[in-house]
Amino acid sequence: MTLLEICIDSVESAVKAEKAGADRLELCENLLQGGVTPSPGKILRVIQAVTIPVRVLIRPRAGDFLYSQDELAVIADDIKFCATTDCEGIVVGALTAESEIEEELLNHWKSLADHKKLVFHRAFDLTKNPHDSCQRLINAEFDTILTSGQQNTAEEGLAVLEALQREYGS
């Protein structure tokens, strides 16, 4: 079965996406910049407006995925807020200066998420070693990875996607 997840940035677009047949929503702000964290009010209103699962993007700013300590604190606070809502999941990610995923940070986020589904976002596509990165996410019990196989499109990254699927499954 194919699942249709639609990225939305407003209550209106959430309602329209659900009516059009979306199975799940990813809520963010500033879609044209790759998405950033929506306001708490918008998160609550979207969750109230639809009956399908909503996952919330936690990303303090556009640009790269190397965050300062202050930005990581904001991410932690946003995860804690989302954990108090009826959202289904939290979409988050960060990289080290070496373009790696830090397991300690993943475990910290997991501890804050209060059993919400955790999704590692497209920062995955910028990691040095997708297999090592995937294993780190599995170790930290993340549920999903958003990736285009480290390329601009999933079609271009198909070889990496197939290799990850073979090695780690769904």
C-alpha positions as a LaTeX table, in Angstrom:
\begin{tabular}{lrrr}
\hline
Residue & $x$ (\AA) & $y$ (\AA) & $z$ (\AA) \\
\hline
Met1 & 0.00 & 0.00 & 0.00 \\
Thr2 & 1.29 & 3.43 & $-0.94$ \\
Leu3 & 1.03 & 6.12 & 1.70 \\
Leu4 & 0.47 & 9.72 & 0.62 \\
Glu5 & 2.13 & 12.26 & 2.92 \\
Ile6 & 1.79 & 15.93 & 2.03 \\
Cys7 & 3.86 & 18.81 & 3.37 \\
Ile8 & 1.61 & 21.67 & 4.43 \\
Asp9 & 2.13 & 25.07 & 6.02 \\
Ser10 & $-1.33$ & 26.24 & 7.10 \\
Val11 & $-4.63$ & 25.07 & 8.56 \\
Glu12 & $-6.26$ & 25.68 & 5.18 \\
Ser13 & $-3.71$ & 23.56 & 3.30 \\
Ala14 & $-4.04$ & 20.81 & 5.93 \\
Val15 & $-7.81$ & 20.63 & 5.47 \\
Lys16 & $-7.49$ & 20.67 & 1.67 \\
Ala17 & $-4.83$ & 17.94 & 1.73 \\
Glu18 & $-6.99$ & 15.71 & 3.91 \\
Lys19 & $-10.01$ & 16.22 & 1.63 \\
Ala20 & $-7.83$ & 15.41 & $-1.40$ \\
Gly21 & $-6.90$ & 12.03 & 0.09 \\
Ala22 & $-3.69$ & 12.57 & 2.04 \\
Asp23 & $-2.94$ & 9.81 & 4.54 \\
Arg24 & $-0.59$ & 11.90 & 6.66 \\
Leu25 & 0.66 & 15.49 & 6.88 \\
Glu26 & 4.03 & 17.04 & 7.60 \\
Leu27 & 3.55 & 20.51 & 9.05 \\
Cys28 & 6.22 & 23.13 & 8.56 \\
Glu29 & 6.65 & 26.82 & 7.84 \\
Asn30 & 8.46 & 28.45 & 4.88 \\
Leu31 & 8.23 & 25.53 & 2.47 \\
Leu32 & 10.13 & 27.48 & $-0.19$ \\
Gln33 & 13.20 & 27.54 & 2.09 \\
Gly34 & 13.02 & 23.82 & 2.79 \\
Gly35 & 10.80 & 24.19 & 5.84 \\
Val36 & 11.28 & 25.42 & 9.39 \\
Thr37 & 9.43 & 24.90 & 12.68 \\
Pro38 & 5.84 & 26.20 & 12.69 \\
Ser39 & 4.48 & 28.20 & 15.60 \\
Pro40 & 2.93 & 26.40 & 18.59 \\
Gly41 & $-0.45$ & 27.92 & 17.73 \\
Lys42 & $-0.30$ & 26.65 & 14.17 \\
Ile43 & 0.71 & 23.18 & 15.37 \\
Leu44 & $-2.28$ & 23.00 & 17.71 \\
Arg45 & $-4.75$ & 24.40 & 15.15 \\
Val46 & $-3.69$ & 22.02 & 12.38 \\
Ile47 & $-3.93$ & 19.00 & 14.69 \\
Gln48 & $-7.44$ & 20.11 & 15.71 \\
Ala49 & $-8.53$ & 20.73 & 12.11 \\
Val50 & $-7.80$ & 17.28 & 10.67 \\
Thr51 & $-8.37$ & 13.64 & 11.54 \\
Ile52 & $-5.28$ & 12.21 & 9.82 \\
Pro53 & $-1.85$ & 11.97 & 11.50 \\
Val54 & 0.30 & 15.10 & 11.63 \\
Arg55 & 4.08 & 15.10 & 11.91 \\
Val56 & 5.78 & 18.37 & 12.82 \\
Leu57 & 9.08 & 19.57 & 11.35 \\
Ile58 & 11.50 & 20.86 & 13.97 \\
Arg59 & 14.12 & 23.02 & 12.26 \\
Pro60 & 15.06 & 26.38 & 13.80 \\
Arg61 & 16.24 & 27.98 & 10.57 \\
Ala62 & 16.80 & 27.40 & 6.89 \\
Gly63 & 20.26 & 26.62 & 5.57 \\
Asp64 & 22.65 & 23.94 & 6.72 \\
Phe65 & 22.09 & 21.40 & 9.48 \\
Leu66 & 25.05 & 22.34 & 11.67 \\
Tyr67 & 23.45 & 24.00 & 14.68 \\
Ser68 & 24.85 & 26.08 & 17.51 \\
Gln69 & 24.26 & 25.07 & 21.13 \\
Asp70 & 21.53 & 27.72 & 21.36 \\
Glu71 & 19.81 & 26.33 & 18.26 \\
Leu72 & 20.03 & 22.79 & 19.67 \\
Ala73 & 18.38 & 24.07 & 22.86 \\
Val74 & 15.56 & 25.55 & 20.76 \\
Ile75 & 15.17 & 22.20 & 18.96 \\
Ala76 & 14.95 & 20.42 & 22.33 \\
Asp77 & 12.31 & 22.88 & 23.57 \\
Asp78 & 10.28 & 22.44 & 20.37 \\
Ile79 & 10.44 & 18.65 & 20.69 \\
Lys80 & 9.24 & 18.91 & 24.30 \\
Phe81 & 6.33 & 21.09 & 23.18 \\
Cys82 & 5.33 & 18.69 & 20.41 \\
Ala83 & 5.46 & 15.81 & 22.89 \\
Thr84 & 2.60 & 17.50 & 24.78 \\
Thr85 & 0.38 & 17.67 & 21.68 \\
Asp86 & $-1.59$ & 15.11 & 19.73 \\
Cys87 & 0.84 & 15.15 & 16.81 \\
Glu88 & 1.80 & 11.69 & 15.59 \\
Gly89 & 5.46 & 12.40 & 15.10 \\
Ile90 & 8.39 & 14.76 & 15.07 \\
Val91 & 10.64 & 15.36 & 12.06 \\
Val92 & 14.12 & 16.50 & 13.09 \\
Gly93 & 17.78 & 16.27 & 12.15 \\
Ala94 & 21.23 & 17.77 & 12.65 \\
Leu95 & 24.76 & 17.07 & 11.52 \\
Thr96 & 28.20 & 17.53 & 13.01 \\
Ala97 & 30.86 & 19.66 & 11.32 \\
Glu98 & 32.10 & 16.37 & 9.81 \\
Ser99 & 28.65 & 15.72 & 8.23 \\
Glu100 & 27.89 & 12.88 & 10.60 \\
Ile101 & 24.93 & 12.08 & 12.83 \\
Glu102 & 25.66 & 12.24 & 16.55 \\
Glu103 & 24.09 & 9.29 & 18.42 \\
Glu104 & 24.14 & 11.08 & 21.77 \\
Leu105 & 21.99 & 13.86 & 20.30 \\
Leu106 & 19.59 & 11.33 & 18.75 \\
Asn107 & 19.18 & 9.61 & 22.12 \\
His108 & 18.56 & 12.96 & 23.80 \\
Trp109 & 15.82 & 13.78 & 21.29 \\
Lys110 & 14.31 & 10.33 & 21.76 \\
Ser111 & 14.14 & 10.92 & 25.53 \\
Leu112 & 12.26 & 14.19 & 24.97 \\
Ala113 & 9.79 & 12.92 & 22.38 \\
Asp114 & 7.55 & 10.97 & 24.78 \\
His115 & 6.87 & 8.01 & 22.48 \\
Lys116 & 6.10 & 10.13 & 19.41 \\
Lys117 & 7.31 & 8.71 & 16.12 \\
Leu118 & 10.71 & 10.18 & 15.26 \\
Val119 & 11.68 & 10.95 & 11.69 \\
Phe120 & 15.18 & 12.02 & 10.64 \\
His121 & 14.79 & 14.55 & 7.85 \\
Arg122 & 16.69 & 15.24 & 4.66 \\
Ala123 & 19.87 & 16.18 & 6.53 \\
Phe124 & 20.49 & 12.44 & 6.03 \\
Asp125 & 21.25 & 13.17 & 2.38 \\
Leu126 & 24.29 & 15.23 & 3.40 \\
Thr127 & 25.91 & 12.59 & 5.61 \\
Lys128 & 29.28 & 11.11 & 4.62 \\
Asn129 & 28.27 & 7.48 & 5.06 \\
Pro130 & 24.59 & 6.61 & 4.58 \\
His131 & 25.00 & 3.07 & 5.93 \\
Asp132 & 26.68 & 4.22 & 9.14 \\
Ser133 & 24.10 & 7.00 & 9.49 \\
Cys134 & 21.23 & 4.56 & 9.00 \\
Gln135 & 22.65 & 2.26 & 11.67 \\
Arg136 & 22.93 & 5.17 & 14.12 \\
Leu137 & 19.29 & 6.04 & 13.52 \\
Ile138 & 18.27 & 2.42 & 14.05 \\
Asn139 & 20.30 & 2.30 & 17.28 \\
Ala140 & 18.50 & 5.43 & 18.51 \\
Glu141 & 15.12 & 3.87 & 17.58 \\
Phe142 & 14.13 & 6.46 & 15.00 \\
Asp143 & 11.10 & 5.29 & 13.02 \\
Thr144 & 11.69 & 6.80 & 9.60 \\
Ile145 & 14.29 & 8.52 & 7.44 \\
Leu146 & 13.37 & 11.11 & 4.81 \\
Thr147 & 15.89 & 10.72 & 2.01 \\
Ser148 & 16.31 & 10.92 & $-1.72$ \\
Gly149 & 19.30 & 8.59 & $-1.62$ \\
Gln150 & 21.79 & 11.43 & $-1.17$ \\
Gln151 & 20.85 & 12.96 & $-4.53$ \\
Asn152 & 18.54 & 15.78 & $-5.64$ \\
Thr153 & 15.76 & 13.34 & $-6.49$ \\
Ala154 & 14.85 & 9.84 & $-5.37$ \\
Glu155 & 15.16 & 8.69 & $-8.98$ \\
Glu156 & 18.78 & 9.89 & $-9.08$ \\
Gly157 & 19.45 & 8.29 & $-5.68$ \\
Leu158 & 17.75 & 4.99 & $-6.46$ \\
Ala159 & 20.91 & 2.89 & $-6.10$ \\
Val160 & 21.52 & 4.16 & $-2.55$ \\
Leu161 & 17.83 & 3.78 & $-1.65$ \\
Glu162 & 17.80 & 0.19 & $-2.91$ \\
Ala163 & 21.01 & $-0.63$ & $-1.02$ \\
Leu164 & 19.63 & 0.83 & 2.22 \\
Gln165 & 16.35 & $-1.02$ & 1.73 \\
Arg166 & 18.15 & $-4.32$ & 1.12 \\
Glu167 & 20.38 & $-3.92$ & 4.16 \\
Tyr168 & 17.94 & $-2.44$ & 6.67 \\
Gly169 & 14.44 & $-3.18$ & 5.38 \\
Ser170 & 11.46 & $-0.93$ & 5.78 \\
\hline
\end{tabular}
